[in-house]
Tab-separated table of C-alpha atoms in Angstrom:
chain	number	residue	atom	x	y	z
X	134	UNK	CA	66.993	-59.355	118.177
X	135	UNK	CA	63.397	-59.728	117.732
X	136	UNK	CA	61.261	-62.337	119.995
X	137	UNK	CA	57.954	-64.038	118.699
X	138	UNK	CA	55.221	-65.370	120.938
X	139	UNK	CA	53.885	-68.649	119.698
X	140	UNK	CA	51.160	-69.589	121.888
X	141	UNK	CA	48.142	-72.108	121.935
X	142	UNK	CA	44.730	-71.128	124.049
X	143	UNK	CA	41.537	-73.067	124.764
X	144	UNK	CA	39.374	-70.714	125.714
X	145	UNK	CA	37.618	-70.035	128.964
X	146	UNK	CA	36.838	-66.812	129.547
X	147	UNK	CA	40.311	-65.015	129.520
X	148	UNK	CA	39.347	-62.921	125.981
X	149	UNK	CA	38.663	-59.836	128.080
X	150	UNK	CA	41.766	-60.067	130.300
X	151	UNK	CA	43.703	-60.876	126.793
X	152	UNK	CA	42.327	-57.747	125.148
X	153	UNK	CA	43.466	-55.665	127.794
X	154	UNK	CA	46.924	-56.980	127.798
X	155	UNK	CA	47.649	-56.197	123.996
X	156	UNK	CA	49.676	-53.450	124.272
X	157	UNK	CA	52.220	-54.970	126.455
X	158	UNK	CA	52.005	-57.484	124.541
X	159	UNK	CA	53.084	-55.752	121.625
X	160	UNK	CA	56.061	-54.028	123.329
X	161	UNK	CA	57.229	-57.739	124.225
X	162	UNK	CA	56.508	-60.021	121.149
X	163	UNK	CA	57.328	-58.125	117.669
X	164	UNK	CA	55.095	-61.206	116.245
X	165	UNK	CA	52.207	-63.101	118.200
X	166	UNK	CA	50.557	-66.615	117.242
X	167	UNK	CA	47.646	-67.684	118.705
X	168	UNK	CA	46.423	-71.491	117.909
X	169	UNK	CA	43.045	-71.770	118.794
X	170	UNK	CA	40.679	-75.449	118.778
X	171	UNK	CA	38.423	-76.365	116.312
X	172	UNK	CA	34.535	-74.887	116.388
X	173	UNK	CA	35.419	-71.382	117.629
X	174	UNK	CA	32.935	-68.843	118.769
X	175	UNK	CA	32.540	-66.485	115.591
X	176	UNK	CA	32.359	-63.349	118.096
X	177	UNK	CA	35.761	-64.718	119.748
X	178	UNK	CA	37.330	-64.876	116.377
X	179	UNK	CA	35.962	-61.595	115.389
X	180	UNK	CA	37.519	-60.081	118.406
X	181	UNK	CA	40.650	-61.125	117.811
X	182	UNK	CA	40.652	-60.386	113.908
X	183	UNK	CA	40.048	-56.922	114.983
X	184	UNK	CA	42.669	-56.337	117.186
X	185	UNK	CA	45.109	-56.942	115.013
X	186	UNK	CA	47.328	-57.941	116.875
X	187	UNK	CA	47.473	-61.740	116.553
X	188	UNK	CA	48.033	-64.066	113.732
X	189	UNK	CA	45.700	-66.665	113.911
X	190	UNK	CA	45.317	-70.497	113.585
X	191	UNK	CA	42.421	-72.722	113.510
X	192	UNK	CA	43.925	-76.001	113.979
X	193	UNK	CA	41.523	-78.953	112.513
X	194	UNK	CA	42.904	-81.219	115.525
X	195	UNK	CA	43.649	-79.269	119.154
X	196	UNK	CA	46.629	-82.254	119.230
X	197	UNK	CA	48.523	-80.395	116.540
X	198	UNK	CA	48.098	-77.068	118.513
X	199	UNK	CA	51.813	-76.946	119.610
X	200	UNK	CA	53.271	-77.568	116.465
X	201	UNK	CA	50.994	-75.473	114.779
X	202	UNK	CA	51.972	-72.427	116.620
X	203	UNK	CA	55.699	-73.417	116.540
X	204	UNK	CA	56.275	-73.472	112.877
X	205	UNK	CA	53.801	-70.240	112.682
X	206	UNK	CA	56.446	-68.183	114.425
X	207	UNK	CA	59.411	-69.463	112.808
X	208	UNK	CA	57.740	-68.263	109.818
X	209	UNK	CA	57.935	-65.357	111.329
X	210	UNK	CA	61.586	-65.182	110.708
X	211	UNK	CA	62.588	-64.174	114.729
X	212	UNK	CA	65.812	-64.685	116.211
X	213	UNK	CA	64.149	-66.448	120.002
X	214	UNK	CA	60.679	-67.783	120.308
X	215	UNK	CA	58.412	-68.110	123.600
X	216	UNK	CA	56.129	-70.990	123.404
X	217	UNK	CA	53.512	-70.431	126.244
X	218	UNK	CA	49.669	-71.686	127.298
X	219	UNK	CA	48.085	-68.663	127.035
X	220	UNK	CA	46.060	-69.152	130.011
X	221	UNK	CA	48.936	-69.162	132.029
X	222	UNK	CA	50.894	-66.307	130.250
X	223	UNK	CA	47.960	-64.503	130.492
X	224	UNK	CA	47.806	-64.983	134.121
X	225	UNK	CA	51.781	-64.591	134.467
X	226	UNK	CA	51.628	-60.918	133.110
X	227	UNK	CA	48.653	-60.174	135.134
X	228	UNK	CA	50.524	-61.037	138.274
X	229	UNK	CA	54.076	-60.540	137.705
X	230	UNK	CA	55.094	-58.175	134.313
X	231	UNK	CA	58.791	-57.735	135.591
X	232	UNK	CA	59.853	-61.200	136.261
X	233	UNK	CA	57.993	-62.003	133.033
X	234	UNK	CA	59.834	-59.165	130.916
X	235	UNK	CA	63.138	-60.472	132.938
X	236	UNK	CA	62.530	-63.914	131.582
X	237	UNK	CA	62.252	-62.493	128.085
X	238	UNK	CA	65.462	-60.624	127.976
X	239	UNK	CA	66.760	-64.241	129.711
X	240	UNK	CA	65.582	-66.375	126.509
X	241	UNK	CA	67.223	-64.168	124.244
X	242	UNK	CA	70.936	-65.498	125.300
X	243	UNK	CA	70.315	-69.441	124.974
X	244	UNK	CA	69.142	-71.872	122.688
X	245	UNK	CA	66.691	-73.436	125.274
X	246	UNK	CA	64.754	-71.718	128.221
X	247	UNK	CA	63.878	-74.569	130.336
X	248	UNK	CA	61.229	-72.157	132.093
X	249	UNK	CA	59.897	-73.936	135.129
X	250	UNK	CA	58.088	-73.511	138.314
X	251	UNK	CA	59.559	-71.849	141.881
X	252	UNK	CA	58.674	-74.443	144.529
X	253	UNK	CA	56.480	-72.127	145.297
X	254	UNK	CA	54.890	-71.940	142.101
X	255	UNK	CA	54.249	-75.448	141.734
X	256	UNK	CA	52.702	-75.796	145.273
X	257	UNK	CA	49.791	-73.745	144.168
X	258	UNK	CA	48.658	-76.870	142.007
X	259	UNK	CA	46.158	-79.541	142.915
X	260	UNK	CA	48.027	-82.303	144.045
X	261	UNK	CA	46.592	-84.761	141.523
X	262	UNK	CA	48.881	-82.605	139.172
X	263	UNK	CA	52.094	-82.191	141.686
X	264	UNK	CA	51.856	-86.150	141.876
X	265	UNK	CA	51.582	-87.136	138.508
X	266	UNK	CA	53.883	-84.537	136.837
X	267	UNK	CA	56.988	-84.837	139.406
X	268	UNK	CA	57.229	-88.518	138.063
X	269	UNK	CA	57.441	-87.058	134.889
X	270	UNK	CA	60.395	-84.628	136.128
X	271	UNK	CA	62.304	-87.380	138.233
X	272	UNK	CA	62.083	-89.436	134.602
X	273	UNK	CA	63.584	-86.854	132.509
X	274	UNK	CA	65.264	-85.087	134.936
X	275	UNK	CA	67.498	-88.057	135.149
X	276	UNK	CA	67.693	-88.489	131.563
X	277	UNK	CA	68.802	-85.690	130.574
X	278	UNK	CA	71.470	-85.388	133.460
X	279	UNK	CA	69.698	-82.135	135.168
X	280	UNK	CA	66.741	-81.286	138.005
X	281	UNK	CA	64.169	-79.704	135.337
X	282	UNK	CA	60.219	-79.064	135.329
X	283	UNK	CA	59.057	-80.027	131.960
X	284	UNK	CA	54.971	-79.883	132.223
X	285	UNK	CA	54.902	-75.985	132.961
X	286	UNK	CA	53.401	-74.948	129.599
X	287	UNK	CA	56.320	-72.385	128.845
X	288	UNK	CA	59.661	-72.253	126.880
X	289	UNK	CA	62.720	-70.229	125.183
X	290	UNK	CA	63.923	-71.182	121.871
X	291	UNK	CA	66.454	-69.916	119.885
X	292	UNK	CA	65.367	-69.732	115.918
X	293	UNK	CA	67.962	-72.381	115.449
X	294	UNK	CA	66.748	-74.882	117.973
X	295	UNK	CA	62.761	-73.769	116.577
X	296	UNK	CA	63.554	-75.253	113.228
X	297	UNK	CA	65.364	-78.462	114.319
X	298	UNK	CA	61.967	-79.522	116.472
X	299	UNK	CA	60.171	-78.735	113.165
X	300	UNK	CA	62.264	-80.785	111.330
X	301	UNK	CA	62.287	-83.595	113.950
X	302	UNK	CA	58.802	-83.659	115.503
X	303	UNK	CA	55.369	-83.912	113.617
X	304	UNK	CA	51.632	-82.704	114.254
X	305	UNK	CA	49.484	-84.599	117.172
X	306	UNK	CA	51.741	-84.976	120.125
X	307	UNK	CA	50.161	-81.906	121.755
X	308	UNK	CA	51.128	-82.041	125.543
X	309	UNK	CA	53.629	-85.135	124.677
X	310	UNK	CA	56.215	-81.681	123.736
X	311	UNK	CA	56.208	-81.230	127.301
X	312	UNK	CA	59.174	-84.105	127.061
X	313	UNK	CA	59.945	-84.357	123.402
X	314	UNK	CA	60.866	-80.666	123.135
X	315	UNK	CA	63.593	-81.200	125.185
X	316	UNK	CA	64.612	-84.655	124.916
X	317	UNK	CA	65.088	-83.926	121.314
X	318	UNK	CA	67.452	-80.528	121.375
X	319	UNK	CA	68.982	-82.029	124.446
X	320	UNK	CA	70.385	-84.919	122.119
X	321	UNK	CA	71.387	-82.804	119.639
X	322	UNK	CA	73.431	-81.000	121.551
X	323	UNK	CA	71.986	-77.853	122.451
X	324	UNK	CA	72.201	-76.183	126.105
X	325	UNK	CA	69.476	-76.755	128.098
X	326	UNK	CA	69.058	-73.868	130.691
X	327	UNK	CA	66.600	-73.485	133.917
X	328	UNK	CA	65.074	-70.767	135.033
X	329	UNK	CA	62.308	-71.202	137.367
X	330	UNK	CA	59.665	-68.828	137.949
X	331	UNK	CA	57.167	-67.600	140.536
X	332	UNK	CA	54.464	-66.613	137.518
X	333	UNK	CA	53.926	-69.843	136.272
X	334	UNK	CA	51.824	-71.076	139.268
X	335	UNK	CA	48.244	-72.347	138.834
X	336	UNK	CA	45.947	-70.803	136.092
X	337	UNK	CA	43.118	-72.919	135.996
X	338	UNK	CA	41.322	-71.029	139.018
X	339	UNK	CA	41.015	-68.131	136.907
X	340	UNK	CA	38.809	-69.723	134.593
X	341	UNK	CA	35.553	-67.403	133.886
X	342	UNK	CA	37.203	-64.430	135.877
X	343	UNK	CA	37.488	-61.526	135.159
X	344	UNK	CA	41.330	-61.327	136.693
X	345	UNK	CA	43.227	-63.574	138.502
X	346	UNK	CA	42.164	-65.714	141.320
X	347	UNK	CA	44.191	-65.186	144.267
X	348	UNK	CA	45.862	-67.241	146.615
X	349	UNK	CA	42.281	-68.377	148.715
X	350	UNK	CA	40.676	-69.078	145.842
X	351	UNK	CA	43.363	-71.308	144.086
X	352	UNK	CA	43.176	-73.088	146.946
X	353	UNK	CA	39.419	-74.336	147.263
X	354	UNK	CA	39.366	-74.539	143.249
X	355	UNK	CA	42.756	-76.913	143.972
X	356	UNK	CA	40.701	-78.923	146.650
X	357	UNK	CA	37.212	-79.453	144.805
X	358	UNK	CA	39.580	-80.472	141.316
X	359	UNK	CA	41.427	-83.387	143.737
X	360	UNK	CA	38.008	-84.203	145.380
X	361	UNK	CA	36.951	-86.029	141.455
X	362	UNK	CA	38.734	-88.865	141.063
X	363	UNK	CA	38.186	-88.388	137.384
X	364	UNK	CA	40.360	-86.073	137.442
X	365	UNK	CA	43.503	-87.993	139.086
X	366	UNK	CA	42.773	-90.882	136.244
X	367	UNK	CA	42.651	-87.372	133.724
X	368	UNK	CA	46.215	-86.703	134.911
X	369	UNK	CA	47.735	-89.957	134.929
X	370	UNK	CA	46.823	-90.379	131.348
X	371	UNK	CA	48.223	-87.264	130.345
X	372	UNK	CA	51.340	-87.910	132.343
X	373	UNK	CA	51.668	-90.918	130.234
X	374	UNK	CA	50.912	-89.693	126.763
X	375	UNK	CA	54.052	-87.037	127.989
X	376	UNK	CA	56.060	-89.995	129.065
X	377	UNK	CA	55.748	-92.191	126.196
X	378	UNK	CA	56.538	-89.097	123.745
X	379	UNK	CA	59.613	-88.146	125.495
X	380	UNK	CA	60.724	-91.911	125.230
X	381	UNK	CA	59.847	-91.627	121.825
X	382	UNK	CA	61.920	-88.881	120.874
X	383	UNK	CA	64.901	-90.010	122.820
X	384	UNK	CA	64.855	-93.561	120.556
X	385	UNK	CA	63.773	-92.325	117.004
X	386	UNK	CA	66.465	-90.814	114.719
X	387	UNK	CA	67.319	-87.479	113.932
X	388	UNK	CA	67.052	-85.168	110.819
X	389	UNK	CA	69.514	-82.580	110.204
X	390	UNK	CA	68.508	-79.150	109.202
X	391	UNK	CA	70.216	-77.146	106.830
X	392	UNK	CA	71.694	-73.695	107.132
X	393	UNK	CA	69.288	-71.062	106.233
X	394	UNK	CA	70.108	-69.075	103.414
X	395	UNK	CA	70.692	-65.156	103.882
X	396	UNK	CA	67.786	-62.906	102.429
């Protein structure tokens, strides 16, 4: 069975850290999408053309990032697909390769890896996030008749399961997959399965490093992002765009997908 990464990244300083990982990364992902914004740095680009080791995306709106990198790696033609943030995989293989490489070999036996954060995990995060995204958890944790963590920026999909959200989602949601992902396969009948995680804690404290930040300094960059209130009215909005396009998905009709036809 062969596993592709599809992956979207904003960056901020990680391309070092991400050129070092490659080769791992190649002994992981047989294929590896990278969606990048709009108005790239040529030299980033160039980098990353280089390598080889990435097929890249440009997407014209960072909304359609998700999607974008989705249907890029069912292209691909692999059986199980990991959609991560690459700032936090990044950061996850950095910090903890085995329980990353365990959660691979995990994603290859269902049709959806619910992968969320370890108490412990989540605790690392400012609480303007922790408030904010365990409404959205209570929500759809009730909805969908099991305690999950939706907003951790990382799941398992079977190729089957990839192709229904293509058929049954559209560019521009970007974060609103957080919900709609599962909301959608969940109502279609396939298996949603958690399996929480100690690597997914917080990445944004890594930000312009050149490894990751440890536990001291996740702390005072968690304290000084609650300090801006901006930033609390940030989350709420985001926590509603995810809201609404959960809602959305669990209302709207659904497309079947045909069988794919052997090559």
């Amino acid at each position: 069975m062969t596993v592709a990464l599809a992956t979207t990244w904003y960056p901020r300083g990680e391309l070092d850290r991400l050129l070092r990982l490659i080769p791992r990364l190649r002994e992981w992902y047989r294929h590896r999408v990278i969606v990048l914004p709009p108005d790239q740095d040529v030299k980033l680009l160039q980098a990353l053309g280089d390598s080889g080791a990435f097929n890249i995306r440009v997407a014209a709106d960072w909304a359609d990032g998700r999607y974008l990198a989705l249907s890029a790696a069912v292209e691909t033609g692999a059986d199980y697909i990991h959609y991560a943030d690459l700032d936090r995989l990044i950061r996850w293989a950095e910090t903890r390769e085995g329980e990353l490489i365990r959660t691979l070999e995990r994603l290859q036996t269902v049709d959806c890896l619910m992968i969320g954060r370890t108490a412990q995990a989540f605790a690392t995060h400012p609480r303007a996030l922790r408030a904010t995204e365990t409404v959205i958890n209570s929500i759809f944790s009730r909805l969908l008749g099991q305690p999950l963590d939706l907003p951790s920026g990382s799941k398992g999909l079977s190729r089957q399961a990839a192709r229904f959200l293509i058929a049954n989602t559209r560019p521009g949601h970007g974060l609103g997959g957080d919900a709609e992902w599962p909301v959608l396969l969940c109502r279609a009948g396939f298996t949603l399965t958690r399996f929480d995680v100690d690597g997914l804690d917080w990445e944004t404290a890594d930000r312009y490093l050149d490894g990751p930040a440890d536990e001291r300094l996740q702390r005072e960059a968690a304290g000084v992002y609650d300090a801006i209130a901006e930033n609390w009215a940030h989350r709420v909005s985001v926590a509603q765009g995810i809201i609404d396009a959960g809602i959305d998905a669990w209302l709207r009709p659904l497309q079947a997908v045909s069988e794919e036809k052997p090559e």
